[in-house]
Coordinates of C-alpha atoms in Angstrom, one line a residue:
M109 CA -0.4 0.1 -0.2
A110 CA 2.8 2.4 0.8
S111 CA 4.3 2.1 -3.1
S112 CA 0.9 2.6 -4.4
V113 CA 0.7 5.0 -7.5
M114 CA -3.0 6.2 -6.1
Q115 CA -5.0 5.0 -3.6
T116 CA -8.6 5.1 -5.5
T117 CA -12.0 5.6 -2.9
Y118 CA -14.9 4.4 -4.5
Q119 CA -18.4 5.1 -4.4
K120 CA -21.2 2.7 -5.3
R121 CA -24.2 3.9 -3.3
G122 CA -26.2 -0.2 -4.0
G123 CA -29.2 1.0 -5.2
N124 CA -29.1 3.1 -8.2
V125 CA -29.3 2.4 -11.2
Y126 CA -26.8 2.4 -14.3
R127 CA -23.7 2.4 -12.3
E128 CA -21.8 -0.9 -13.8
A129 CA -19.0 1.5 -14.7
S130 CA -17.8 0.6 -11.2
D131 CA -17.0 -2.8 -11.5
D132 CA -14.9 -2.3 -14.5
L133 CA -13.4 0.2 -13.5
A134 CA -12.1 -1.3 -10.0
D135 CA -10.8 -3.9 -12.2
Q136 CA -8.9 -1.9 -14.8
L137 CA -7.5 0.3 -11.8
G138 CA -6.6 -2.4 -9.3
S139 CA -4.3 -4.2 -12.1
I140 CA -1.7 -1.0 -12.3
I141 CA 1.6 -1.8 -12.0
D142 CA 0.3 -5.5 -10.5
A143 CA -0.5 -4.6 -6.7
S144 CA 0.5 -1.2 -6.6
V145 CA -2.6 0.3 -6.4
S146 CA -4.9 0.2 -3.7
V147 CA -8.8 0.9 -4.9
R148 CA -11.4 0.8 -2.2
I149 CA -15.0 0.6 -2.8
F150 CA -18.3 1.2 -1.2
Y151 CA -21.9 -0.6 -1.4
S152 CA -24.3 -0.1 0.8
S153 CA -25.2 -3.1 -0.8
H154 CA -25.5 -7.4 -0.3
P155 CA -23.3 -9.5 -2.0
T156 CA -24.6 -10.6 -5.6
K157 CA -27.4 -13.5 -5.0
T158 CA -27.9 -14.1 -8.8
G159 CA -26.5 -17.0 -10.9
K160 CA -28.3 -20.1 -11.7
T161 CA -31.5 -18.6 -10.2
G162 CA -31.1 -14.8 -11.8
V163 CA -31.3 -16.1 -15.2
N164 CA -35.1 -15.1 -16.1
S165 CA -36.2 -11.4 -15.0
S166 CA -39.9 -12.3 -14.4
M167 CA -38.7 -14.8 -12.0
Q168 CA -36.4 -13.7 -9.9
Q169 CA -36.6 -12.1 -6.6
P170 CA -33.4 -9.4 -6.4
L171 CA -32.5 -8.1 -3.3
R172 CA -34.1 -4.7 -3.2
T173 CA -34.8 -2.0 -1.0
P174 CA -38.5 0.5 -1.3
P175 CA -37.7 2.6 -4.7
P176 CA -37.4 6.1 -4.4
L177 CA -40.8 8.2 -5.0
V178 CA -41.2 9.2 -7.8
S179 CA -42.7 12.9 -7.9
P180 CA -46.4 12.4 -9.4
Q181 CA -46.7 14.3 -12.4
K182 CA -50.0 14.7 -14.9
T183 CA -48.0 14.3 -18.0
A184 CA -47.1 10.6 -17.9
C185 CA -48.0 7.5 -15.8
Q186 CA -51.4 8.1 -14.6
A187 CA -52.2 4.1 -15.1
M188 CA -49.5 3.5 -11.9
K189 CA -50.4 3.7 -8.3
D190 CA -50.8 7.4 -6.9
N191 CA -50.1 8.3 -9.9
R192 CA -46.0 7.7 -9.5
C193 CA -43.8 6.1 -11.9
C194 CA -42.2 3.0 -10.3
W195 CA -38.3 3.8 -10.7
T196 CA -37.2 0.8 -9.0
R197 CA -33.5 -0.2 -6.9
G198 CA -31.8 -2.3 -6.3
K199 CA -28.9 -3.2 -3.7
V200 CA -26.5 -5.5 -4.7
L201 CA -22.6 -6.3 -6.3
G202 CA -23.2 -5.1 -10.2
G203 CA -25.6 -3.0 -9.4
S204 CA -28.1 -2.7 -12.3
S205 CA -26.7 -5.4 -14.2
V206 CA -28.4 -8.0 -11.5
L207 CA -31.9 -6.5 -12.4
N208 CA -32.0 -5.7 -15.9
T209 CA -33.1 -8.0 -18.2
M210 CA -29.3 -8.5 -19.9
L211 CA -29.4 -6.9 -23.0
Y212 CA -26.7 -5.2 -25.6
I213 CA -27.1 -2.5 -27.1
R214 CA -24.6 0.0 -27.8
G215 CA -26.4 2.7 -29.3
N216 CA -25.7 4.3 -32.2
K217 CA -22.5 5.7 -33.8
R218 CA -23.7 9.0 -34.4
D219 CA -24.8 9.5 -30.7
F220 CA -21.1 9.5 -29.7
D221 CA -20.6 11.8 -32.6
V222 CA -22.8 14.0 -31.1
W223 CA -21.1 13.6 -27.6
R224 CA -17.5 14.8 -29.4
A225 CA -19.7 17.7 -31.2
L226 CA -20.9 18.9 -28.1
G227 CA -17.3 19.7 -26.9
N228 CA -16.2 16.3 -25.6
P229 CA -13.2 15.4 -28.0
G230 CA -12.0 11.8 -27.5
W231 CA -16.0 10.9 -26.8
G232 CA -16.5 10.4 -31.2
Y233 CA -17.6 6.8 -31.7
E234 CA -14.3 5.9 -33.3
D235 CA -12.5 6.9 -30.0
V236 CA -15.0 4.6 -28.3
L237 CA -15.3 1.8 -30.3
P238 CA -11.8 0.2 -29.0
Y239 CA -13.4 -0.1 -25.3
F240 CA -16.5 -1.7 -26.7
R241 CA -14.6 -4.4 -28.2
K242 CA -11.7 -4.6 -25.0
S243 CA -14.8 -5.9 -22.2
E244 CA -16.5 -7.9 -25.2
D245 CA -16.3 -11.8 -26.0
Q246 CA -19.1 -12.1 -28.3
R247 CA -19.9 -16.0 -28.5
N248 CA -21.6 -16.0 -31.6
P249 CA -19.3 -17.2 -34.3
Y250 CA -20.7 -15.3 -36.9
L251 CA -20.8 -12.1 -35.3
A252 CA -17.3 -12.1 -34.0
R253 CA -15.9 -12.7 -37.5
N254 CA -16.6 -9.2 -37.9
K255 CA -13.2 -8.0 -35.8
R256 CA -13.8 -4.4 -36.9
Q257 CA -17.0 -4.2 -34.3
H258 CA -16.7 -7.1 -31.9
G259 CA -14.3 -8.2 -29.3
T260 CA -13.5 -11.7 -28.3
G261 CA -12.1 -12.9 -25.0
G262 CA -13.0 -10.1 -23.0
L263 CA -14.2 -10.3 -19.4
L264 CA -18.3 -9.4 -20.6
Q265 CA -19.4 -12.7 -22.1
V266 CA -21.9 -11.2 -24.7
Q267 CA -24.3 -14.6 -26.7
D268 CA -27.6 -14.9 -28.7
A269 CA -30.4 -16.1 -26.6
P270 CA -30.2 -20.3 -25.0
Y271 CA -33.9 -20.6 -26.0
L272 CA -36.3 -19.1 -28.8
T273 CA -40.4 -19.6 -29.7
P274 CA -41.3 -19.7 -33.0
L275 CA -42.3 -16.1 -32.1
G276 CA -38.6 -15.2 -32.8
V277 CA -38.2 -15.4 -36.5
S278 CA -41.5 -14.5 -37.1
F279 CA -40.4 -10.8 -35.3
L280 CA -37.7 -10.9 -37.8
Q281 CA -39.4 -11.8 -41.2
A282 CA -42.5 -9.4 -39.9
G283 CA -39.6 -6.9 -39.6
E284 CA -38.9 -7.9 -43.6
E285 CA -42.0 -7.3 -44.3
M286 CA -42.5 -3.8 -43.1
G287 CA -39.4 -3.0 -45.4
Y288 CA -36.0 -3.1 -42.9
D289 CA -33.4 -5.3 -43.4
I290 CA -32.1 -7.9 -41.0
V291 CA -29.0 -6.7 -39.5
D292 CA -26.9 -7.0 -36.3
V293 CA -28.0 -4.2 -34.2
N294 CA -24.3 -3.7 -32.8
G295 CA -22.8 -3.9 -36.0
E296 CA -22.2 -1.0 -39.0
Q297 CA -25.9 -0.5 -39.5
Q298 CA -28.4 -0.1 -36.6
T299 CA -31.4 0.1 -38.6
G300 CA -33.3 -3.0 -38.8
F301 CA -34.4 -5.9 -36.9
G302 CA -32.4 -8.6 -35.1
F303 CA -32.1 -11.4 -32.8
F304 CA -31.3 -9.6 -29.2
Q305 CA -27.5 -10.0 -27.8
F306 CA -27.2 -10.7 -24.0
T307 CA -25.1 -10.8 -20.9
M308 CA -24.7 -14.3 -20.4
R309 CA -22.4 -17.0 -19.4
R310 CA -23.6 -20.7 -20.4
G311 CA -27.4 -19.6 -20.1
A312 CA -27.0 -17.3 -17.2
R313 CA -26.8 -13.9 -16.4
C314 CA -23.2 -12.1 -16.7
S315 CA -23.6 -8.9 -14.6
S316 CA -20.8 -6.8 -14.2
S317 CA -19.6 -7.9 -10.8
K318 CA -19.5 -11.6 -12.2
A319 CA -17.6 -10.6 -14.7
F320 CA -15.4 -8.1 -13.8
L321 CA -15.1 -8.4 -10.0
R322 CA -15.1 -11.9 -9.4
P323 CA -12.2 -13.0 -11.9
V324 CA -9.9 -10.0 -8.9
R325 CA -11.8 -10.8 -5.9
N326 CA -8.5 -12.2 -4.2
R327 CA -6.3 -9.3 -5.0
K328 CA -4.5 -7.8 -2.2
N329 CA -4.8 -4.5 -3.2
L330 CA -8.7 -4.9 -4.0
H331 CA -11.1 -4.2 -0.9
V332 CA -14.2 -3.9 -0.8
A333 CA -17.1 -3.1 2.1
L334 CA -20.5 -4.0 2.0
F335 CA -23.2 -2.2 3.6
A336 CA -21.4 0.7 4.0
H337 CA -23.9 3.8 3.0
V338 CA -21.3 6.7 2.0
T339 CA -23.0 10.2 2.9
R340 CA -21.0 12.8 1.6
V341 CA -17.6 13.6 0.2
I342 CA -14.8 15.5 2.2
L343 CA -13.9 18.6 0.7
D344 CA -10.7 20.9 1.5
P345 CA -12.3 24.3 1.3
E346 CA -8.6 25.5 1.0
T347 CA -7.0 23.7 -1.4
R348 CA -10.6 22.8 -3.7
R349 CA -9.7 19.3 -3.0
A350 CA -11.6 16.0 -2.5
L351 CA -9.7 14.4 0.6
G352 CA -12.4 11.2 1.1
V353 CA -15.5 9.8 2.1
E354 CA -17.6 9.9 4.7
F355 CA -19.8 6.7 4.8
I356 CA -22.4 5.0 7.7
R357 CA -21.2 1.3 8.4
N358 CA -22.8 -0.5 11.1
G359 CA -24.2 2.5 12.3
K360 CA -21.4 4.3 12.6
V361 CA -20.3 6.8 10.8
Q362 CA -16.7 6.7 9.4
Q363 CA -13.9 8.0 7.0
V364 CA -11.4 6.8 4.7
F365 CA -9.3 9.2 2.7
A366 CA -7.6 9.2 -0.8
T367 CA -4.2 9.8 -1.6
R368 CA -4.8 10.2 -5.3
E369 CA -8.8 10.6 -6.1
V370 CA -12.1 10.1 -5.0
I371 CA -14.7 8.3 -7.8
L372 CA -18.6 8.8 -7.6
S373 CA -19.8 6.0 -9.9
A374 CA -23.4 6.1 -7.8
G375 CA -25.5 6.2 -10.7
A376 CA -27.5 9.1 -12.3
I377 CA -29.1 9.3 -8.8
G378 CA -27.2 8.5 -6.4
T379 CA -24.2 10.5 -7.8
P380 CA -26.1 14.2 -8.2
H381 CA -27.4 13.4 -4.5
L382 CA -23.7 12.8 -3.1
L383 CA -22.6 15.7 -4.8
M384 CA -25.0 17.9 -3.3
L385 CA -25.4 16.6 -0.2
S386 CA -21.4 17.1 -0.1
G387 CA -22.0 20.9 -1.0
I388 CA -21.8 20.4 -4.8
G389 CA -24.7 21.9 -6.8
P390 CA -27.3 24.6 -7.4
R391 CA -26.8 27.2 -5.0
E392 CA -30.5 28.0 -4.4
N393 CA -31.7 24.6 -3.8
L394 CA -28.3 23.4 -1.3
E395 CA -29.2 27.0 0.7
R396 CA -33.0 26.1 1.1
V397 CA -31.8 22.7 2.8
G398 CA -29.1 24.1 5.1
V399 CA -26.2 22.0 3.1
P400 CA -23.5 24.7 2.9
V401 CA -22.1 25.4 -0.2
F402 CA -18.9 23.8 -1.7
H403 CA -18.9 25.1 -5.0
D404 CA -22.1 26.3 -7.2
A405 CA -22.9 24.0 -9.9
P406 CA -26.2 24.6 -11.5
G407 CA -26.0 21.2 -13.5
V408 CA -25.7 18.8 -10.8
G409 CA -29.3 16.9 -11.1
Q410 CA -30.0 18.7 -13.8
N411 CA -30.7 17.5 -18.1
L412 CA -32.2 14.3 -16.6
Q413 CA -33.3 11.6 -19.3
D414 CA -34.7 8.6 -19.4
H415 CA -36.0 6.1 -22.2
I416 CA -39.8 5.6 -21.8
A417 CA -42.3 2.8 -23.7
V418 CA -45.8 2.6 -23.9
G419 CA -47.0 -0.6 -21.9
G420 CA -49.9 -2.9 -22.6
L421 CA -49.7 -3.2 -26.4
V422 CA -51.2 -7.1 -26.2
F423 CA -51.7 -9.0 -29.2
R424 CA -53.4 -12.4 -28.8
I425 CA -52.8 -15.4 -30.8
D426 CA -53.7 -18.9 -31.2
Q427 CA -51.0 -21.1 -31.3
P428 CA -49.7 -22.1 -27.5
V429 CA -45.9 -21.0 -28.5
S430 CA -45.8 -17.6 -26.1
V431 CA -44.1 -17.5 -23.1
I432 CA -46.3 -18.6 -20.0
M433 CA -45.6 -18.7 -16.3
N434 CA -47.3 -21.6 -15.1
R435 CA -46.9 -23.1 -18.8
L436 CA -43.0 -22.6 -18.2
V437 CA -42.3 -23.2 -14.8
N438 CA -42.3 -27.2 -14.3
L439 CA -39.7 -30.1 -13.6
N440 CA -39.1 -30.7 -17.3
S441 CA -38.0 -27.2 -18.0
A442 CA -35.5 -27.2 -14.5
L443 CA -34.5 -30.5 -15.6
R444 CA -33.3 -29.4 -19.0
Y445 CA -31.9 -26.4 -17.2
A446 CA -29.7 -28.1 -15.0
V447 CA -28.3 -30.4 -17.6
T448 CA -27.9 -28.4 -20.9
E449 CA -28.0 -25.0 -19.8
D450 CA -30.9 -23.8 -22.1
G451 CA -34.9 -23.9 -21.9
P452 CA -37.6 -22.0 -21.7
L453 CA -35.9 -21.1 -17.7
T454 CA -33.0 -19.0 -19.7
S455 CA -35.6 -16.7 -21.6
S456 CA -35.4 -13.2 -20.2
I457 CA -39.3 -12.4 -19.8
G458 CA -39.8 -13.4 -23.1
L459 CA -37.5 -10.3 -24.7
E460 CA -36.5 -12.3 -28.1
A461 CA -36.2 -9.4 -30.8
V462 CA -35.2 -6.4 -31.2
G463 CA -36.0 -3.7 -34.1
F464 CA -34.8 -0.3 -34.6
I465 CA -37.4 1.7 -37.0
S466 CA -37.8 5.6 -37.9
T467 CA -41.4 7.3 -37.9
K468 CA -42.3 10.1 -40.2
Y469 CA -40.2 12.5 -37.8
A470 CA -36.8 10.8 -38.8
N471 CA -34.9 10.9 -41.7
Q472 CA -35.8 8.0 -43.6
S473 CA -32.6 7.5 -45.7
D474 CA -30.4 8.2 -42.9
D475 CA -29.3 5.2 -40.1
W476 CA -30.8 7.6 -36.9
P477 CA -34.0 5.3 -36.1
D478 CA -36.0 7.2 -33.8
I479 CA -38.4 4.3 -32.0
E480 CA -37.0 0.9 -30.1
F481 CA -39.1 -2.0 -30.5
M482 CA -38.9 -4.9 -28.0
L483 CA -40.1 -7.7 -29.0
T484 CA -41.5 -10.2 -26.5
S485 CA -43.1 -13.6 -26.4
A486 CA -44.9 -12.6 -23.5
S487 CA -46.7 -9.6 -22.5
T488 CA -48.2 -8.1 -19.0
P489 CA -50.6 -10.8 -18.3
S490 CA -49.0 -13.5 -18.9
D491 CA -47.8 -14.0 -15.8
G492 CA -51.6 -13.6 -14.8
G493 CA -51.0 -10.5 -12.9
D494 CA -48.5 -11.9 -10.2
Q495 CA -45.4 -10.2 -10.7
V496 CA -45.4 -7.7 -13.8
R497 CA -48.4 -5.8 -12.5
K498 CA -46.8 -4.9 -9.2
A499 CA -42.7 -4.5 -11.1
H500 CA -44.6 -1.9 -13.1
G501 CA -46.4 -0.2 -10.6
L502 CA -50.2 -0.7 -11.9
K503 CA -53.5 0.2 -10.2
D504 CA -55.2 -2.7 -9.3
E505 CA -58.1 -1.3 -11.4
F506 CA -56.1 -0.5 -14.0
Y507 CA -54.3 -4.1 -14.5
E508 CA -58.0 -5.7 -13.7
D509 CA -60.2 -3.8 -16.2
M510 CA -57.3 -4.2 -19.1
F511 CA -55.8 -7.8 -18.9
S512 CA -57.8 -9.5 -16.1
S513 CA -59.6 -11.6 -19.3
I514 CA -56.1 -12.8 -21.0
N515 CA -54.5 -13.8 -18.2
N516 CA -52.2 -16.8 -18.7
Q517 CA -53.6 -16.8 -22.3
D518 CA -51.2 -17.0 -25.3
V519 CA -49.8 -13.8 -26.7
F520 CA -47.0 -11.7 -27.6
G521 CA -45.7 -8.4 -26.9
V522 CA -44.4 -4.8 -28.7
F523 CA -42.7 -2.3 -26.4
P524 CA -42.0 0.5 -28.4
M525 CA -39.0 2.7 -26.6
M526 CA -38.7 6.3 -27.7
L527 CA -34.7 6.3 -28.2
R528 CA -33.9 10.5 -28.2
P529 CA -36.1 12.1 -25.6
K530 CA -36.5 16.1 -25.6
S531 CA -37.9 16.2 -22.6
R532 CA -35.6 16.8 -19.5
G533 CA -36.3 16.3 -15.5
F534 CA -34.5 17.0 -12.8
I535 CA -33.3 15.6 -9.1
R536 CA -33.1 18.2 -6.3
L537 CA -32.1 17.6 -2.5
Q538 CA -35.4 17.3 -0.4
S539 CA -33.3 17.2 3.0
K540 CA -29.6 17.6 3.9
N541 CA -30.3 14.2 6.0
P542 CA -28.2 11.7 3.5
L543 CA -30.4 9.0 4.9
R544 CA -33.7 10.7 3.0
Y545 CA -34.6 9.9 -1.1
P546 CA -33.7 13.5 -3.3
L547 CA -37.2 14.7 -5.1
L548 CA -37.6 13.2 -8.7
Y549 CA -38.9 14.5 -11.5
H550 CA -39.2 12.7 -14.4
N551 CA -41.1 15.0 -16.7
Y552 CA -41.6 11.8 -19.4
L553 CA -43.6 13.8 -22.6
T554 CA -43.4 17.4 -21.7
H555 CA -41.9 18.3 -24.5
P556 CA -44.6 17.8 -27.6
D557 CA -42.1 15.9 -29.6
D558 CA -42.1 13.2 -27.6
V559 CA -45.6 12.8 -27.7
G560 CA -45.3 12.8 -31.8
V561 CA -42.4 10.2 -31.6
L562 CA -44.2 7.9 -29.3
R563 CA -47.3 8.0 -30.5
E564 CA -46.1 7.0 -34.0
G565 CA -44.4 4.3 -32.2
V566 CA -47.7 2.7 -31.1
K567 CA -49.0 3.1 -34.8
A568 CA -46.3 1.3 -35.8
A569 CA -46.1 -1.1 -33.2
I570 CA -50.1 -2.3 -34.3
A571 CA -49.3 -2.3 -38.0
F572 CA -46.2 -4.4 -37.0
G573 CA -49.2 -7.2 -35.5
E574 CA -51.3 -6.8 -38.9
T575 CA -48.3 -7.9 -41.0
Q576 CA -48.8 -11.8 -42.5
A577 CA -45.5 -12.9 -40.5
M578 CA -47.7 -12.6 -37.4
K579 CA -51.1 -13.3 -38.8
R580 CA -49.8 -16.7 -39.1
F581 CA -50.1 -17.4 -35.7
G582 CA -53.6 -15.3 -35.4
S583 CA -52.5 -12.2 -34.8
R584 CA -54.6 -9.7 -33.1
F585 CA -54.6 -6.4 -31.2
H586 CA -56.1 -6.6 -27.4
S587 CA -57.9 -3.5 -28.6
K588 CA -59.7 -2.2 -25.2
Q589 CA -59.9 1.5 -24.7
V590 CA -57.6 2.6 -22.5
P591 CA -59.4 3.5 -18.9
N592 CA -59.3 7.6 -18.8
C593 CA -59.3 8.0 -22.7
R594 CA -62.5 6.3 -23.7
H595 CA -63.9 9.4 -24.1
L596 CA -61.9 9.9 -27.8
P597 CA -62.3 7.9 -30.7
E598 CA -60.1 4.8 -30.6
F599 CA -57.1 4.9 -32.8
T600 CA -57.3 8.3 -33.8
D601 CA -53.9 10.2 -32.6
E602 CA -55.9 11.9 -29.8
Y603 CA -56.7 9.0 -28.0
W604 CA -52.9 7.7 -28.5
D605 CA -51.9 10.9 -27.3
C606 CA -53.9 9.8 -24.5
A607 CA -52.9 6.7 -23.9
I608 CA -49.5 6.9 -24.2
R609 CA -49.3 9.0 -20.6
Q610 CA -51.4 6.5 -19.5
Y611 CA -49.4 3.2 -18.8
T612 CA -46.3 5.1 -19.5
M613 CA -43.1 2.3 -18.9
T614 CA -39.4 3.5 -17.5
I615 CA -36.5 1.7 -19.5
Y616 CA -34.9 2.2 -15.8
H617 CA -31.9 4.1 -18.6
M618 CA -32.1 7.2 -16.0
S619 CA -28.9 9.5 -17.5
G620 CA -27.6 12.6 -17.9
T621 CA -27.4 14.1 -14.2
A622 CA -23.5 15.2 -13.9
K623 CA -23.7 16.4 -17.7
M624 CA -19.7 15.8 -19.6
G625 CA -19.4 18.9 -21.2
P626 CA -16.7 21.9 -22.3
Q627 CA -16.1 24.6 -19.9
D628 CA -18.3 27.3 -21.1
D629 CA -21.3 24.9 -21.1
P630 CA -23.0 26.6 -18.1
W631 CA -24.5 22.8 -17.2
A632 CA -21.7 20.8 -17.9
V633 CA -20.4 18.9 -14.4
V634 CA -17.5 17.5 -15.8
D635 CA -15.1 17.8 -18.4
P636 CA -14.1 15.4 -21.1
K637 CA -11.4 13.6 -18.9
L638 CA -14.3 13.2 -16.1
R639 CA -13.1 15.4 -13.4
V640 CA -16.0 17.6 -12.0
Y641 CA -15.1 21.4 -12.1
G642 CA -14.3 23.6 -9.7
V643 CA -12.8 20.4 -7.2
K644 CA -9.5 18.8 -7.3
G645 CA -9.4 15.4 -7.3
L646 CA -13.0 14.3 -7.6
R647 CA -14.2 12.5 -11.0
V648 CA -17.5 10.9 -12.3
I649 CA -17.8 8.1 -14.0
D650 CA -21.1 6.4 -14.6
A651 CA -24.7 7.0 -16.7
S652 CA -25.1 10.4 -15.1
I653 CA -22.2 12.0 -17.5
M654 CA -23.6 11.8 -20.8
P655 CA -24.7 14.9 -22.7
R656 CA -27.5 13.4 -24.1
I657 CA -28.5 9.7 -24.0
T658 CA -27.6 6.7 -26.7
S659 CA -30.3 5.0 -28.2
G660 CA -30.4 1.7 -27.0
N661 CA -30.8 -0.1 -23.9
I662 CA -27.7 1.8 -21.9
N663 CA -25.8 -1.1 -19.5
A664 CA -23.0 -1.5 -22.6
P665 CA -22.7 2.5 -23.0
V666 CA -21.9 2.1 -19.6
I667 CA -19.6 -0.5 -19.1
M668 CA -18.0 1.1 -22.1
I669 CA -17.5 4.6 -20.2
G670 CA -16.2 2.6 -17.1
E671 CA -13.6 1.1 -19.9
K672 CA -13.0 4.5 -21.0
G673 CA -12.8 6.2 -17.3
A674 CA -10.2 3.4 -16.3
D675 CA -7.6 4.6 -18.7
L676 CA -8.3 8.2 -18.4
I677 CA -7.1 7.7 -15.0
K678 CA -4.1 5.9 -16.0
E679 CA -2.6 7.5 -18.5
L680 CA -2.6 10.5 -15.8
W681 CA -1.2 8.8 -12.6
L682 CA 1.0 6.6 -14.5
Q683 CA 2.1 9.2 -16.8
K684 CA 3.1 11.0 -13.5
H685 CA 4.6 8.0 -11.7
F686 CA 6.9 6.8 -14.6
R687 CA 8.6 10.7 -15.2
R688 CA 8.7 11.2 -12.2
G689 CA 9.9 8.1 -10.5
K690 CA 7.5 8.2 -7.8
R691 CA 4.1 8.9 -6.6
Q692 CA 2.6 12.4 -6.7
Q693 CA 1.1 13.6 -3.2
F694 CA -2.3 15.7 -3.0
G695 CA -0.4 18.1 -1.0
N696 CA 1.3 18.4 2.0
E697 CA -1.6 19.0 4.4
T698 CA -3.5 16.4 2.5
E699 CA -1.1 13.7 3.3
Q700 CA -0.8 14.1 7.0
Q701 CA -4.4 14.5 7.5
Q702 CA -4.2 11.2 5.8
Q703 CA -1.2 9.7 7.3
Q704 CA -3.1 11.1 10.5
Q705 CA -6.7 9.4 9.6
G706 CA -4.3 6.0 8.8
A707 CA -5.3 6.1 5.1
G708 CA -2.9 5.1 3.2
N709 CA -2.2 5.7 -0.3
E710 CA -5.5 4.9 -2.1
T711 CA -8.1 6.2 -4.9
I712 CA -11.7 5.9 -3.4
V713 CA -14.4 5.2 -5.7
A714 CA -17.7 5.7 -4.6
V715 CA -20.3 3.2 -5.7
D716 CA -24.0 4.3 -4.8
S717 CA -23.0 3.3 -0.7
V718 CA -20.5 1.3 -1.3
T719 CA -17.3 1.8 -0.2
F720 CA -14.4 -0.9 -0.1
T721 CA -11.9 -0.7 2.6
A722 CA -9.2 -2.7 3.9
N723 CA -9.1 -6.6 5.7
E724 CA -11.9 -7.0 3.2
T725 CA -12.2 -9.3 0.0
I726 CA -15.2 -9.5 -2.3
P727 CA -18.0 -12.5 -1.4
T728 CA -17.3 -15.1 -3.8
S729 CA -21.1 -15.9 -3.9

C-alpha cells in the first residue's frame, strides 16, 4: 500500500441505476502495475445473490429496497399507483446489471459523434469503439468474424438467447415485411431488426460483478466494504480538493481518505445526490435545505433523461407458443436448464428480437432511427397478474379492467421505446439528511415532439401485428380502450396522445444528471476527462456523465464509460509516476491528514453507498 501509485476510493451507493462502470473501473485500476494500486469500494448493498437463479428476470426475486418515490406528474404514468412512475432500485454487487434484462445494445454511432461535437474530444464513435471491443467476449461466431465491431476474449460474455419460441424468427420476418433489413444491431448499421444479444454466460446472467469483480476478488489491493452507505465527499475548502468520503456502516459514521482521487460511480440518481450532499450543486437548492455551498454547480441533478415505452400493446395469438409462466415453470424445464443450460428458463421475460425503426419524424434515408421495438413472446398478463403488474406499479383497477380477461393466455408484446427524448427531468435535495431520498421529477412527455414520436411508435407497433408473418399465429390486437381515454375515438391521434400517458413504462435508463461538457457550458458538471469542475481530485464515472442518452439500452455504454474512465485515470497517474519516478501527492496538508487517519495511498470509488475498505474481500457468492 505504501508504494501505491494511487489509492482510489470508489463510492457505489448500492441501489442506484446504471453504475456498472464501477465494477469494470475497479478491475482496471486494480491491475495497474500489478498490485501497486489500492482500490477501495463502498457498497451499501448485499453480495450478489443471483447466478443460476438469476436467469429469468420475470422469475427472480432480487434484493430490493423500497424504490425512491418519483414525484407524481400529470404528463405520464397515470395508470400507476398514486400516478407515480416506479423506479426500482436493487442493492447488490453489480448494480442494475443484476436486475436488468441483460440486453447488450451499444447505441447508434452518431450518439457518440454528437457527444464529441458538443465539446467532448475523445468521445466520438471511433474513440469509444475500442473500449466496447475490449470488454466484449462475443460468443456468436458469425458476429465475432467482424473484428472491427466485435471483440472476443473480454471479460463480459455476450451471446444470443439460448432459447427462442417460434415467434422469434417471425418477428424478424415481420420486420422484413415492413421494409427493414435483418442486421447486427451492434454492427455497422443500427436500423433494422435482429435477435437481441444478451450479457449471459452459459445460459445464466453475466452481471458486471460476475464479469469484472469476481475474477479479481483475491487481489490484495482490492478492498470491498458492503453495507457501507456513503453520505458525502470530504472536501478541503482551502485547497478545493476532494480528500475522501464519509460513510455509515454498522450504525457508525466513518471516514476514509484518498491519496490520489475520489471517484463517484453512484449512478444517475446517487451521484448527483452525493454531490449535492457534499455542497456541490445548485446554490438555491443547497441553501434551501441547509447544505453549505462548496461549489455552485447549477448542472448537478439537471439534464435527467430516460427511455420510456408504452406498455399494454398486447397481441393475442391462437397457437400455444408464447411464454406463459404457469406453463413455463415445471420439472421438465428445470431439469433441462440444469443439464443443458438452455430451455425456457433462460428466457429474459420473453425478449427475443429488437427492431430499430424510423417514424415520420426521422430521416427515413439515414441510419438514425427514433424508435426501438422490444419484441417479446410474453406481455403484461402472461404471469396472470402476479409479478409484472407489481413491478410496473399498475393500479389494481387498471390491470383488472385491461388484462384480467386474457390472464395466462397466449400473446406477444411490442414495446415501442423512444430513443432520443427531448424532455428533461431533474433531481433536487429534499433534506440534508443523507438517508432521505432526493426529489425526483421525470418530466416525461413534457416536450411535444416526444408525444408525436411515441404516438407514431405505437401506430407502427399496431401495423407490426398486422403483418402476414404474425397473422400466421392468428395475431390480433387486444384493442380494449384505455381508461381515462374512452371519451376519445379509438385509434385516432388524439386517443393515442392520451393513451401513452397512461401505461408509461420507464426502461430504467436514467442518465445525464452530471453532464459531461466543455467549461463554457453552464450546465456541464464534468470535463471530457470526467473531472468535476471546481473540485480537484474528484471524478464521476457512470451514466450520469452522458450529455445525451444513447439510442438503445444503456448497460453496454455504461460499461464502456467505465473502461474509458479507467484509462483516463491511468493515463494521468502512470504518466506522472514514470516521469518523476515517485508518486504524486495531493499536497503536504492532505498527506499529513491521511497519515493521521491511517488511510495510506488509495483511490476511493463511491459506488452508490458502497465502500471498499482494507481487510475485506469480495464475497464469492
